[in-house]
Short mmCIF file of C-alpha atoms in Angstrom, two decimals:
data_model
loop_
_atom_site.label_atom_id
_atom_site.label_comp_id
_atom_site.label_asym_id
_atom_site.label_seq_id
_atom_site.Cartn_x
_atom_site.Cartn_y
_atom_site.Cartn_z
CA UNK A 1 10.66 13.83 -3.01
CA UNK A 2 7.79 13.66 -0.52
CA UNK A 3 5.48 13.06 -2.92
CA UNK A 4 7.30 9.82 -4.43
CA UNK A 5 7.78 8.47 -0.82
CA UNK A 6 3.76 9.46 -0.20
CA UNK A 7 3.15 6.99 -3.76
CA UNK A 8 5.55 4.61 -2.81
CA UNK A 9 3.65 4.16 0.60
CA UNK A 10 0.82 4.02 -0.93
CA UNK A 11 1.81 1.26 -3.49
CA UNK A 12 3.19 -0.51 -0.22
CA UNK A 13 0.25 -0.22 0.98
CA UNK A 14 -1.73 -2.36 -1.94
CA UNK A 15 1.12 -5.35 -2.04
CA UNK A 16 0.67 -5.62 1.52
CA UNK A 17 -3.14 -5.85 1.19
CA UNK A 18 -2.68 -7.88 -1.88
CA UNK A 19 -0.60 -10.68 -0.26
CA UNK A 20 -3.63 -10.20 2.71
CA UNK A 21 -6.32 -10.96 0.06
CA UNK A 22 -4.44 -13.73 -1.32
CA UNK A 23 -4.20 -15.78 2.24
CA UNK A 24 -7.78 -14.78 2.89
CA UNK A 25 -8.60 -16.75 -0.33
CA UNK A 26 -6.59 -19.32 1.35
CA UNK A 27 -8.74 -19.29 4.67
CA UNK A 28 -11.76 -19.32 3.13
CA UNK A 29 -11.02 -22.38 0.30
CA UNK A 30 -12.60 -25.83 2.49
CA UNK A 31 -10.93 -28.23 -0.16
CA UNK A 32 -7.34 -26.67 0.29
CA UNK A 33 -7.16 -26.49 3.82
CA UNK A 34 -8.51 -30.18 3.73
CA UNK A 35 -5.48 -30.84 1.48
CA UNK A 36 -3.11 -29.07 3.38
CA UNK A 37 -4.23 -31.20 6.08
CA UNK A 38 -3.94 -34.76 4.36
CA UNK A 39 -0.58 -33.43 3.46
CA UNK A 40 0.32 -33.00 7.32
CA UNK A 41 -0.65 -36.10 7.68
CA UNK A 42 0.93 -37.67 5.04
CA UNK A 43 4.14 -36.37 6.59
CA UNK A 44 3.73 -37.29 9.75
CA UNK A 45 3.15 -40.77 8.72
CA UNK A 46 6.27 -40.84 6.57
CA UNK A 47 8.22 -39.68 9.13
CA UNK A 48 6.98 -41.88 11.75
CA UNK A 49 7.22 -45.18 9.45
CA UNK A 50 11.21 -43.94 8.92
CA UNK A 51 10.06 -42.46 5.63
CA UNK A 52 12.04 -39.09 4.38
CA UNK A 53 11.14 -36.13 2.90
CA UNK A 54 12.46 -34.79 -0.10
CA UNK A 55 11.63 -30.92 -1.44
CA UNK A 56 12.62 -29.71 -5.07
CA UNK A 57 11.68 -26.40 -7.12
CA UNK A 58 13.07 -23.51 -9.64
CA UNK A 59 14.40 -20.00 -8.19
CA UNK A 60 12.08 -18.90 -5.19
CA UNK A 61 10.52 -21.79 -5.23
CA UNK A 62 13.62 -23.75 -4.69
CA UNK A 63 14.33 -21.74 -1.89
CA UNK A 64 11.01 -22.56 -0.73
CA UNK A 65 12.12 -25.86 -0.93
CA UNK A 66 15.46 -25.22 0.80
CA UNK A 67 13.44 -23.45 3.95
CA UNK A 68 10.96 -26.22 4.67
CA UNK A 69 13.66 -28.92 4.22
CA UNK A 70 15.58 -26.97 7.10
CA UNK A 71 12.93 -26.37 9.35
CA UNK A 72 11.98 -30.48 9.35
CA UNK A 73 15.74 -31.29 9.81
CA UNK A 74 16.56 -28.45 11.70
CA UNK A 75 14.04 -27.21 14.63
CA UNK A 76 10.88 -25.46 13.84
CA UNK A 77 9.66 -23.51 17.38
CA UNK A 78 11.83 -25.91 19.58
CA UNK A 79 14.46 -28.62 20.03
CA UNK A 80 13.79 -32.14 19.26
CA UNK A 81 15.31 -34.73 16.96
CA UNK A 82 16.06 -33.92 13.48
CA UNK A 83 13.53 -35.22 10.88
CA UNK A 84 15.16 -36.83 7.73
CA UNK A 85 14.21 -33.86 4.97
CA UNK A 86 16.25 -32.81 2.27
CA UNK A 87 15.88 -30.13 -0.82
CA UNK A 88 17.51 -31.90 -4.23
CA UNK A 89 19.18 -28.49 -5.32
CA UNK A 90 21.92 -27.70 -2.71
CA UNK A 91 24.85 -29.58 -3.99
CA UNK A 92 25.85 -27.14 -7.19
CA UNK A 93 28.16 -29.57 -8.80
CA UNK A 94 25.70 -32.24 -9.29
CA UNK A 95 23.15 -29.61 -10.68
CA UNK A 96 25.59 -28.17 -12.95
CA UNK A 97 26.82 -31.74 -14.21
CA UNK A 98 23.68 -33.39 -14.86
CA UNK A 99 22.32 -29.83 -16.42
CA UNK A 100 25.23 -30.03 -18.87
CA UNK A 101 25.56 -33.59 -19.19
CA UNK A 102 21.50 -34.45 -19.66
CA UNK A 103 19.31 -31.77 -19.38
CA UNK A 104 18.24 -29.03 -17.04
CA UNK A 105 14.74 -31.04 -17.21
CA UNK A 106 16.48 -33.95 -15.14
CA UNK A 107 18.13 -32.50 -12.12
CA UNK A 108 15.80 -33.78 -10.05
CA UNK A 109 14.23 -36.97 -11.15
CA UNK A 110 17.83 -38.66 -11.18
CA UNK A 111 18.41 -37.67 -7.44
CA UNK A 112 14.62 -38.61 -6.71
CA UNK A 113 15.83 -41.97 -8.43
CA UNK A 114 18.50 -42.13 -6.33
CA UNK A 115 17.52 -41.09 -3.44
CA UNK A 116 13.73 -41.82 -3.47
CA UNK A 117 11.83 -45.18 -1.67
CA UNK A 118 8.49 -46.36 -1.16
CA UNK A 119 6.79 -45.30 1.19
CA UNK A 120 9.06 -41.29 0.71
CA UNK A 121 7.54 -37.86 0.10
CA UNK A 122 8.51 -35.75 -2.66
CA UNK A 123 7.18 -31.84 -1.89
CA UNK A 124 7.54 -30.12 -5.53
CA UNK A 125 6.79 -26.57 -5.74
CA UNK A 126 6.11 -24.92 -9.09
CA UNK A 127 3.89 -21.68 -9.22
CA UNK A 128 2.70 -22.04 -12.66
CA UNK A 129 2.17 -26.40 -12.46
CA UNK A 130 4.04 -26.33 -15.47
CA UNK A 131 8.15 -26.91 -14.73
CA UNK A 132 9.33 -29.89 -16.78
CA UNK A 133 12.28 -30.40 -14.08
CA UNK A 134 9.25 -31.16 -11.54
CA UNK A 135 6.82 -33.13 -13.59
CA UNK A 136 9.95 -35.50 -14.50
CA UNK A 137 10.92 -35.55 -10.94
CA UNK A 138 7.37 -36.42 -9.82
CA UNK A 139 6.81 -38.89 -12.32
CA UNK A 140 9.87 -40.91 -11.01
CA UNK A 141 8.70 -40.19 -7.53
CA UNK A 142 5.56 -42.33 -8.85
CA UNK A 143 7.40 -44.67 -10.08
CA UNK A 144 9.83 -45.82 -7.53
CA UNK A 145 6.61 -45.27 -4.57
CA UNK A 146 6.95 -42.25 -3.43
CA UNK A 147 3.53 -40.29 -2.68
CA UNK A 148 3.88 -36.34 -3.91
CA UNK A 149 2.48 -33.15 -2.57
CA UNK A 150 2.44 -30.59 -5.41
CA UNK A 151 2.70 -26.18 -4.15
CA UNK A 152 1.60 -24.31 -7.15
CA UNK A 153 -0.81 -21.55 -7.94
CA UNK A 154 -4.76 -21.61 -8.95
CA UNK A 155 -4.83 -24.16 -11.73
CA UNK A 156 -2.38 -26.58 -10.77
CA UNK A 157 -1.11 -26.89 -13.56
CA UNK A 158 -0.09 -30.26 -15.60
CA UNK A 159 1.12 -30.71 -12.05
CA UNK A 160 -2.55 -31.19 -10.62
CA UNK A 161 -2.58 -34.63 -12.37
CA UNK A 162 0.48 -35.98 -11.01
CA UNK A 163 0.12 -34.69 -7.26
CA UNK A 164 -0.79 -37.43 -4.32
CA UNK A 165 -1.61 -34.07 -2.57
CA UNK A 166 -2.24 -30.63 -4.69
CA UNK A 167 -1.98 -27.53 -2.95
CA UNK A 168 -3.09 -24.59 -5.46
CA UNK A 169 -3.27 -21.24 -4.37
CA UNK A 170 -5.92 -19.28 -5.43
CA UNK A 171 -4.00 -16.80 -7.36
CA UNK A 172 -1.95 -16.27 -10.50
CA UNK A 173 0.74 -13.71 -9.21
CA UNK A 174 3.45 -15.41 -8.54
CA UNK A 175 5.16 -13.41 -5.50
CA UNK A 176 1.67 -13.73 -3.58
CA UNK A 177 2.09 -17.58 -4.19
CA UNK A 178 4.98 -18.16 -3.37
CA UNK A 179 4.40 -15.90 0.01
CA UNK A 180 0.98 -18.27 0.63
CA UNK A 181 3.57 -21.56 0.03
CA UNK A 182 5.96 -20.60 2.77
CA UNK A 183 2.77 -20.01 5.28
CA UNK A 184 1.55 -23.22 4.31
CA UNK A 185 4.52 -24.41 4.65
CA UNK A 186 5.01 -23.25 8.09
CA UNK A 187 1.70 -24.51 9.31
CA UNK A 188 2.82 -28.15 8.04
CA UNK A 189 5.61 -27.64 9.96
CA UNK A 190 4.70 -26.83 13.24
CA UNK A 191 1.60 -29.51 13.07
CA UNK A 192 4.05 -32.10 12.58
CA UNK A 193 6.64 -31.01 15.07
CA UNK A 194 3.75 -30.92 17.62
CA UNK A 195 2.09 -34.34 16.80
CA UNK A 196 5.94 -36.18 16.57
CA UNK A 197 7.53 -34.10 19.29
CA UNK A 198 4.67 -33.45 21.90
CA UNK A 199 5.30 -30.50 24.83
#
């Protein structure tokens, strides 16, 4: 018994430093943190010209999604007005209509349709780039105006060609992605609380 708890420390151990390596990678990658920056900006614009912000993606990653949508129309580190932001995959009955009706691959470029303006975001995640879902949903982004800020992993994916913004992590595990998205996430977010909502 010790000795499995001693192993499963240790293994605990190398996630830890794994998800550490993987946001070090991060730090250290000019281009990305220039892109995570034009994507802050991007935002902030949007949401200062009225603009909203919509968020889709698959499993984690729409809960990803779901968690950045809430911070902008919730409160991030403090009260202020709410910030129009929305993730595509919280009303089950339309998912589960349009998935049975049409396709799974068109959940979210119908709602981007319909909900989507010039002069919107749309933040897709997608770890591997690849998601049909999100490429249809960005192309209709693209072609109703919308600029689009694409969360995947190190290649980008067919996603890297249809991203305004592409932020790739430098990995190919897809937990350790996913953990970078949510802290790159979180940095958007508090940038553009500060700059809209100034202390």
């Amino acid at each position: 018994m010790h000795k499995m708890v001693f192993l499963m420390q240790h293994r605990i151990k190398e996630i830890l430093q794994s998800s550490i390596s993987v946001k070090a990678l991060v730090l250290a990658d000019d281009n990305l943190i220039k892109n995570i920056a034009a994507a802050t900006d991007l935002i902030i614009q949007t949401f200062q010209n009225k603009g909203k912000v919509l968020f889709c993606g698959n499993g984690g990653s729409a809960a990803d999604a779901q968690h950045l949508a809430a911070e902008f129309s919730g409160r991030f580190y403090y009260d202020r007005d709410p910030l129009d932001a929305e993730a595509l995959h919280v009303n089950t009955s339309y998912l589960t209509a349009v998935a049975n009706d049409y396709s799974y691959d068109e959940v979210y470029s119908r709602l981007v349709k319909a909900k989507g303006s010039q002069g919107d975001v749309l933040v897709a995640f997608s770890t591997s780039g690849n998601s049909p879902n999100i490429l249809k949903a960005m192309e209709t982004a693209a072609s109703v105006g919308m600029k689009t800020i694409a969360f995947t992993g190190e290649t980008g994916g067919k996603m890297k060609v249809l991203s305004d913004i592409l932020l790739n992590v430098p990995s190919m595990d897809t937990p350790r992605i996913q953990e970078s998205h949510i802290t790159i996430g979180h940095i958007i977010c508090e940038l553009v609380e500060a700059k809209l909502f100034p202390r």
